[in-house]
Coordinates of C-alpha atoms in Angstrom, one line a residue:
M1 CA 2.8 11.2 17.2
S2 CA 1.8 8.2 15.1
N3 CA 4.8 8.1 12.7
S4 CA 5.5 4.4 13.5
I5 CA 3.9 1.1 12.8
G6 CA 4.6 -2.4 14.2
T7 CA 5.3 -3.9 17.6
I8 CA 8.5 -5.9 17.1
F9 CA 9.2 -5.2 13.4
R10 CA 8.7 -1.4 13.6
L11 CA 9.0 1.3 11.0
T12 CA 9.3 5.0 11.8
T13 CA 9.1 7.4 8.9
F14 CA 10.1 11.0 8.2
G15 CA 10.0 13.5 5.4
E16 CA 7.7 15.6 3.3
S17 CA 6.9 15.6 -0.4
H18 CA 8.9 18.8 -1.2
G19 CA 11.4 18.6 1.6
A20 CA 15.0 17.5 1.3
A21 CA 14.3 13.8 1.7
V22 CA 12.1 11.0 2.9
G23 CA 13.3 8.0 4.9
G24 CA 12.9 5.9 8.0
V25 CA 14.3 3.8 10.7
I26 CA 13.5 0.1 11.0
D27 CA 13.7 -1.6 14.4
G28 CA 13.4 -5.4 15.0
M29 CA 14.7 -6.7 11.7
P30 CA 16.0 -10.2 12.5
A31 CA 19.8 -10.6 12.3
G32 CA 21.5 -12.7 9.7
I33 CA 19.1 -11.9 6.8
T34 CA 20.9 -11.6 3.5
V35 CA 20.0 -8.3 1.9
S36 CA 20.4 -7.5 -1.8
E37 CA 20.4 -3.7 -2.1
E38 CA 19.5 -4.2 -5.8
Y39 CA 16.4 -6.1 -4.7
V40 CA 15.3 -3.3 -2.3
Q41 CA 15.8 -0.8 -5.1
R42 CA 13.8 -2.8 -7.6
E43 CA 10.9 -3.0 -5.1
L44 CA 11.1 0.8 -4.6
N45 CA 11.2 1.4 -8.3
R46 CA 7.8 -0.3 -8.6
R47 CA 6.2 2.7 -6.9
R48 CA 8.4 5.3 -8.6
P49 CA 6.7 8.1 -10.6
G50 CA 7.0 8.3 -14.3
Q51 CA 6.7 4.6 -15.0
S52 CA 4.2 4.9 -17.8
A53 CA 1.8 7.2 -19.6
I54 CA -0.9 6.5 -17.0
T55 CA 1.2 7.7 -14.0
T56 CA 2.5 11.1 -12.9
A57 CA 5.4 12.5 -15.0
R58 CA 7.4 13.6 -11.9
A59 CA 11.0 12.4 -12.7
E60 CA 12.5 11.0 -9.5
S61 CA 15.2 8.3 -9.4
D62 CA 14.2 7.4 -5.9
R63 CA 17.6 6.0 -5.1
V64 CA 17.7 4.5 -1.6
S65 CA 20.7 4.7 0.7
L66 CA 20.8 2.1 3.5
L67 CA 22.8 3.8 6.2
S68 CA 23.0 1.3 9.0
G69 CA 22.1 -2.1 10.3
L70 CA 24.0 -4.1 7.6
F71 CA 27.4 -5.7 7.6
E72 CA 28.9 -7.7 4.7
G73 CA 25.5 -7.9 3.1
R74 CA 23.5 -9.2 6.1
T75 CA 21.4 -7.6 8.7
T76 CA 23.0 -7.2 12.1
G77 CA 19.8 -6.9 14.2
C78 CA 20.5 -3.2 14.8
P79 CA 18.3 -0.4 13.6
I80 CA 18.3 0.0 9.8
G81 CA 18.3 3.7 8.8
F82 CA 17.7 4.7 5.2
V83 CA 17.1 7.8 3.2
V84 CA 15.8 8.8 -0.3
Y85 CA 16.6 12.3 -1.4
N86 CA 14.0 14.3 -3.3
E87 CA 15.3 15.5 -6.7
N88 CA 12.5 16.9 -8.9
Q89 CA 10.2 19.0 -6.8
H90 CA 8.4 21.7 -8.7
S91 CA 7.2 23.7 -5.7
A92 CA 6.2 26.7 -7.8
D93 CA 3.4 24.5 -9.2
Y94 CA 1.7 24.9 -5.8
D95 CA 2.1 28.6 -5.2
N96 CA -1.6 29.2 -6.2
L97 CA -2.7 26.8 -3.5
R98 CA -1.0 28.5 -0.5
D99 CA -4.3 30.0 0.8
I100 CA -6.8 27.6 -0.8
Y101 CA -8.3 24.4 0.5
R102 CA -8.2 21.7 -2.2
P103 CA -11.4 19.6 -2.3
S104 CA -11.0 16.2 -0.6
H105 CA -7.4 16.9 0.4
A106 CA -5.9 17.1 3.9
D107 CA -5.3 20.9 3.5
Y108 CA -8.2 22.0 5.8
T109 CA -7.8 19.2 8.4
Y110 CA -4.0 19.7 8.7
R111 CA -4.4 23.5 9.1
Q112 CA -7.0 23.0 11.8
K113 CA -5.0 20.4 13.6
Y114 CA -1.5 22.1 13.5
G115 CA -2.4 25.7 12.8
M116 CA -0.3 25.6 9.6
R117 CA 0.3 23.4 6.6
D118 CA 2.9 22.7 3.9
H119 CA 1.0 23.5 0.7
R120 CA 3.8 22.1 -1.5
G121 CA 2.5 18.8 -2.8
G122 CA 0.6 18.1 0.5
G123 CA 3.8 18.0 2.6
R124 CA 3.6 15.1 5.1
S125 CA 0.2 14.0 3.7
S126 CA 1.7 13.3 0.3
A127 CA 1.7 9.7 -1.1
R128 CA 5.5 10.3 -1.6
I129 CA 5.9 9.4 2.0
T130 CA 5.0 5.8 1.1
I131 CA 8.6 5.4 -0.2
S132 CA 9.6 4.5 3.4
R133 CA 6.9 1.7 3.5
C134 CA 8.2 0.2 0.3
V135 CA 11.8 0.0 1.6
A136 CA 10.6 -1.6 4.9
G137 CA 8.3 -3.9 3.0
A138 CA 11.2 -5.1 0.8
L139 CA 13.2 -6.0 3.9
A140 CA 10.2 -7.7 5.4
K141 CA 9.8 -9.8 2.3
L142 CA 13.4 -10.9 2.5
A143 CA 12.9 -11.9 6.2
L144 CA 9.7 -13.8 5.3
A145 CA 11.3 -15.8 2.4
P146 CA 13.1 -18.4 4.6
Y147 CA 9.7 -19.3 6.0
G148 CA 8.2 -19.8 2.5
I149 CA 5.8 -16.8 3.0
T150 CA 5.1 -14.8 -0.2
V151 CA 3.0 -11.6 -0.6
Y152 CA 1.2 -10.6 -3.8
A153 CA -1.0 -7.6 -4.7
Y154 CA -2.6 -6.8 -8.0
T155 CA -5.1 -4.4 -9.6
E156 CA -8.5 -6.1 -9.4
Q157 CA -10.7 -3.3 -10.5
V158 CA -10.5 0.1 -12.1
G159 CA -13.8 2.0 -12.3
N160 CA -16.4 -0.5 -13.5
I161 CA -13.8 -2.8 -15.1
R162 CA -12.8 -5.7 -13.0
L163 CA -11.2 -9.2 -13.2
P164 CA -13.9 -11.7 -14.1
Q165 CA -12.6 -14.4 -11.8
S166 CA -10.9 -14.8 -8.4
Y167 CA -7.2 -14.5 -7.9
R168 CA -6.9 -18.4 -8.0
H169 CA -7.4 -18.3 -11.7
Y170 CA -4.4 -16.1 -12.5
D171 CA -0.6 -16.1 -12.3
L172 CA 0.0 -13.3 -9.9
A173 CA 3.7 -13.2 -10.8
S174 CA 2.7 -11.8 -14.2
I175 CA 1.5 -8.4 -12.9
E176 CA 4.6 -6.6 -14.0
D177 CA 3.9 -7.5 -17.6
N178 CA 1.6 -4.4 -17.9
A179 CA 1.4 -0.9 -16.7
V180 CA -1.8 -1.4 -14.6
R181 CA -0.4 -4.4 -12.7
C182 CA -3.4 -6.6 -13.5
P183 CA -2.8 -10.4 -13.9
D184 CA -5.1 -10.7 -16.9
A185 CA -3.8 -9.1 -20.1
D186 CA -7.3 -8.4 -21.7
T187 CA -8.7 -6.8 -18.6
A188 CA -5.4 -4.8 -18.1
H189 CA -5.8 -3.4 -21.6
Q190 CA -9.3 -2.2 -20.9
M191 CA -8.2 -0.7 -17.6
E192 CA -5.3 1.2 -19.3
Q193 CA -7.7 2.6 -22.0
L194 CA -10.1 3.8 -19.3
I195 CA -7.3 5.5 -17.3
A196 CA -6.0 7.2 -20.4
Q197 CA -9.5 8.4 -21.3
V198 CA -10.0 9.8 -17.7
K199 CA -6.6 11.4 -17.8
G200 CA -7.5 13.1 -21.1
E201 CA -10.6 14.6 -19.5
G202 CA -8.6 16.1 -16.6
D203 CA -10.3 13.7 -14.2
T204 CA -9.3 10.7 -12.0
I205 CA -10.7 7.3 -11.2
G206 CA -10.4 4.8 -8.4
G207 CA -10.7 1.0 -8.0
V208 CA -9.7 -2.0 -5.9
I209 CA -6.4 -3.8 -5.2
G210 CA -6.5 -7.4 -4.2
G211 CA -3.9 -9.0 -2.0
V212 CA -2.8 -12.5 -1.2
I213 CA -0.4 -13.8 1.5
R214 CA 0.6 -17.4 0.8
G215 CA 2.5 -19.9 3.1
C216 CA 1.4 -18.1 6.3
P217 CA 1.6 -20.6 9.1
V218 CA -1.2 -21.4 11.6
G219 CA -1.2 -19.2 14.7
L220 CA -0.4 -15.6 13.6
G221 CA -2.6 -13.0 15.3
E222 CA -3.8 -12.2 18.8
P223 CA -7.2 -13.3 20.1
E224 CA -8.5 -9.8 21.1
F225 CA -7.4 -6.4 19.9
D226 CA -4.5 -7.4 17.7
K227 CA -6.3 -9.9 15.5
F228 CA -4.3 -10.6 12.3
H229 CA -7.0 -9.1 10.0
A230 CA -7.4 -6.1 12.3
S231 CA -3.7 -5.3 12.0
L232 CA -3.8 -5.9 8.3
G233 CA -6.9 -3.6 7.9
A234 CA -5.3 -0.9 10.0
A235 CA -2.1 -1.0 7.8
M236 CA -4.1 -0.9 4.6
L237 CA -6.3 2.0 5.7
S238 CA -3.3 4.0 6.6
I239 CA -2.3 4.2 2.9
N240 CA -3.2 7.4 1.1
A241 CA -6.6 7.3 -0.7
A242 CA -7.6 3.9 0.8
K243 CA -11.3 4.0 1.6
G244 CA -12.2 0.4 2.5
F245 CA -10.8 -3.0 3.5
E246 CA -12.3 -6.5 3.5
Y247 CA -10.9 -10.0 3.7
G248 CA -12.3 -13.4 2.8
E249 CA -15.7 -13.1 1.2
G250 CA -16.0 -9.7 2.9
F251 CA -19.2 -7.7 2.3
A252 CA -20.4 -10.0 -0.5
G253 CA -20.5 -12.9 2.0
T254 CA -23.1 -11.1 4.1
S255 CA -25.8 -12.3 1.7
W256 CA -24.8 -15.9 2.1
R257 CA -26.1 -18.4 4.6
G258 CA -23.9 -20.0 7.2
S259 CA -24.3 -23.4 5.5
E260 CA -22.8 -21.8 2.4
Q261 CA -19.9 -19.9 4.0
N262 CA -18.7 -22.2 6.8
D263 CA -15.2 -23.7 6.0
L264 CA -15.5 -27.4 7.0
F265 CA -12.5 -29.0 8.6
I266 CA -11.1 -32.1 6.8
P267 CA -8.0 -34.3 7.2
D268 CA -5.1 -33.0 5.1
G269 CA -3.9 -36.5 4.3
E270 CA -0.7 -36.0 6.3
G271 CA -2.0 -36.5 9.8
G272 CA -3.2 -32.9 10.1
V273 CA -6.2 -30.7 9.5
T274 CA -7.1 -28.4 6.7
T275 CA -10.4 -26.8 5.4
A276 CA -12.5 -27.8 2.4
T277 CA -13.0 -24.2 1.4
N278 CA -11.4 -20.8 2.3
H279 CA -14.3 -18.4 2.6
S280 CA -12.8 -17.1 5.8
G281 CA -9.8 -15.7 3.9
G282 CA -7.2 -17.6 5.9
V283 CA -8.2 -16.0 9.3
Q284 CA -10.5 -17.5 12.0
G285 CA -10.9 -16.0 15.4
G286 CA -8.4 -13.3 14.4
I287 CA -5.7 -16.0 14.0
S288 CA -4.3 -17.4 10.7
N289 CA -5.4 -20.9 9.9
G290 CA -2.8 -21.8 7.3
Q291 CA -4.9 -21.1 4.2
D292 CA -4.2 -18.2 1.8
I293 CA -5.0 -14.9 3.4
Y294 CA -6.7 -12.9 0.7
F295 CA -8.1 -9.3 1.0
R296 CA -9.2 -6.3 -1.0
V297 CA -8.5 -2.6 -0.5
A298 CA -10.7 0.1 -2.1
F299 CA -9.0 3.3 -3.3
K300 CA -10.9 6.5 -4.1
P301 CA -10.2 8.6 -7.2
V302 CA -7.2 10.9 -6.8
A303 CA -8.5 14.2 -5.4
T304 CA -6.3 16.4 -7.6
L305 CA -8.1 17.2 -10.8
L306 CA -6.7 19.1 -13.8
R307 CA -9.9 21.0 -14.2
P308 CA -11.6 23.9 -12.3
Q309 CA -13.3 23.2 -9.0
V310 CA -15.1 25.5 -6.6
T311 CA -13.7 25.7 -3.1
T312 CA -13.0 28.0 -0.2
D313 CA -9.8 29.8 0.9
I314 CA -8.4 30.2 4.4
H315 CA -10.3 33.4 4.8
G316 CA -13.7 31.7 4.3
E317 CA -14.1 33.2 0.8
V318 CA -15.4 31.3 -2.2
A319 CA -12.5 30.5 -4.6
E320 CA -11.8 28.5 -7.7
V321 CA -8.9 26.1 -7.9
T322 CA -7.3 24.3 -10.9
A323 CA -4.3 22.0 -10.1
R324 CA -1.1 22.4 -11.9
G325 CA 1.8 20.1 -12.4
R326 CA 2.1 16.3 -12.5
H327 CA -0.4 14.0 -11.0
D328 CA -1.7 10.4 -11.2
P329 CA -5.0 9.9 -12.9
C330 CA -5.4 6.6 -11.0
V331 CA -3.4 5.7 -7.9
L332 CA -3.8 1.9 -8.3
P333 CA -0.8 0.9 -10.4
R334 CA 1.6 2.6 -8.0
A335 CA -0.3 1.5 -4.9
V336 CA 0.1 -2.2 -5.7
P337 CA 3.7 -2.3 -4.3
I338 CA 2.6 -0.3 -1.3
V339 CA -0.2 -2.8 -0.4
E340 CA 2.4 -5.6 -0.7
A341 CA 4.8 -3.8 1.5
M342 CA 2.2 -3.2 4.3
A343 CA 1.1 -6.8 4.1
A344 CA 4.7 -8.0 4.4
M345 CA 5.4 -5.8 7.4
V346 CA 2.2 -6.9 9.2
T347 CA 2.9 -10.6 8.5
L348 CA 6.6 -10.4 9.7
D349 CA 5.6 -8.5 12.8
H350 CA 3.0 -11.1 13.8
L351 CA 5.4 -13.9 12.9
L352 CA 8.0 -12.4 15.4
L353 CA 5.3 -11.9 18.0
Q354 CA 4.3 -15.6 17.7
K355 CA 7.9 -16.6 18.2
T356 CA 7.8 -14.8 21.6
H357 CA 4.8 -16.8 22.5
Q358 CA 6.6 -20.0 21.6
G359 CA 9.7 -19.0 23.4
R360 CA 11.9 -19.1 20.3

């Protein structure tokens, strides 16, 4: 069962949307890392529901309890167990969905795979399970900090509204200044207006989240199947509603010529080597080259619509479904911390793998 991610830094998750709790166990966390539980909680709060008028109104405190692996505020190197109890499930909102397959949800595929499904909020397929990723990602960020490695994500596009310039032109630390988590105030305002309009229509909308890993040393990633960008892409595509991944110039770069896209090596002025440009997105041959690792993740519109849709029930009969309850009209604002968490976990895992190659 694929409920775990990572080779050395490894997260295993458990729980369902309307179950008693969600949580996880982290193996491979380096010993001696100072952990602020307040910091971990703040990171988790960033994906919490009910943050603004453009997110779901589900009222969950999402308080995390770290159960093991810590002593006197530092990691011990032993497994870190944690749990977040569910508090505000409205399971009755899903009673009308017990025998109905919701369009573009996991209802049909789960039932065919397991012979049954939890219709309450999607059960294990719910985005609520990403709580565990945010907790592990917060710990990974703390472990990366002594190496000068930082991870940022931000909303780059909602519908047809997108940032006019690349991430290099913005202060990525400013994303918490608005509900959309976009580093440009004017673009963020337009995005918020579009999301509010779509929500009022009972519809949903998707977009793109950008990510940047700064301070990553040269040498992370394996030369064949565990290339750094391959691990990063697999992590991102495991997030609910993710539909695409690209790094560097990505698909847009396919229309360029090699003479336009090659990153020429030049002296760095300190006896080493750097590149004149970074079209490769910080990864060459599957291995980090010391430049910023930048990538983008495409997210589809949320599949739950607050308007009637034609579907089929478990008996093969045509049916109509209208969702009830509290749902996000756009997943992007709350997906930003999840993207950051996954990037941090992948980076720490590859950093620890590289240390085994180097014998330290």
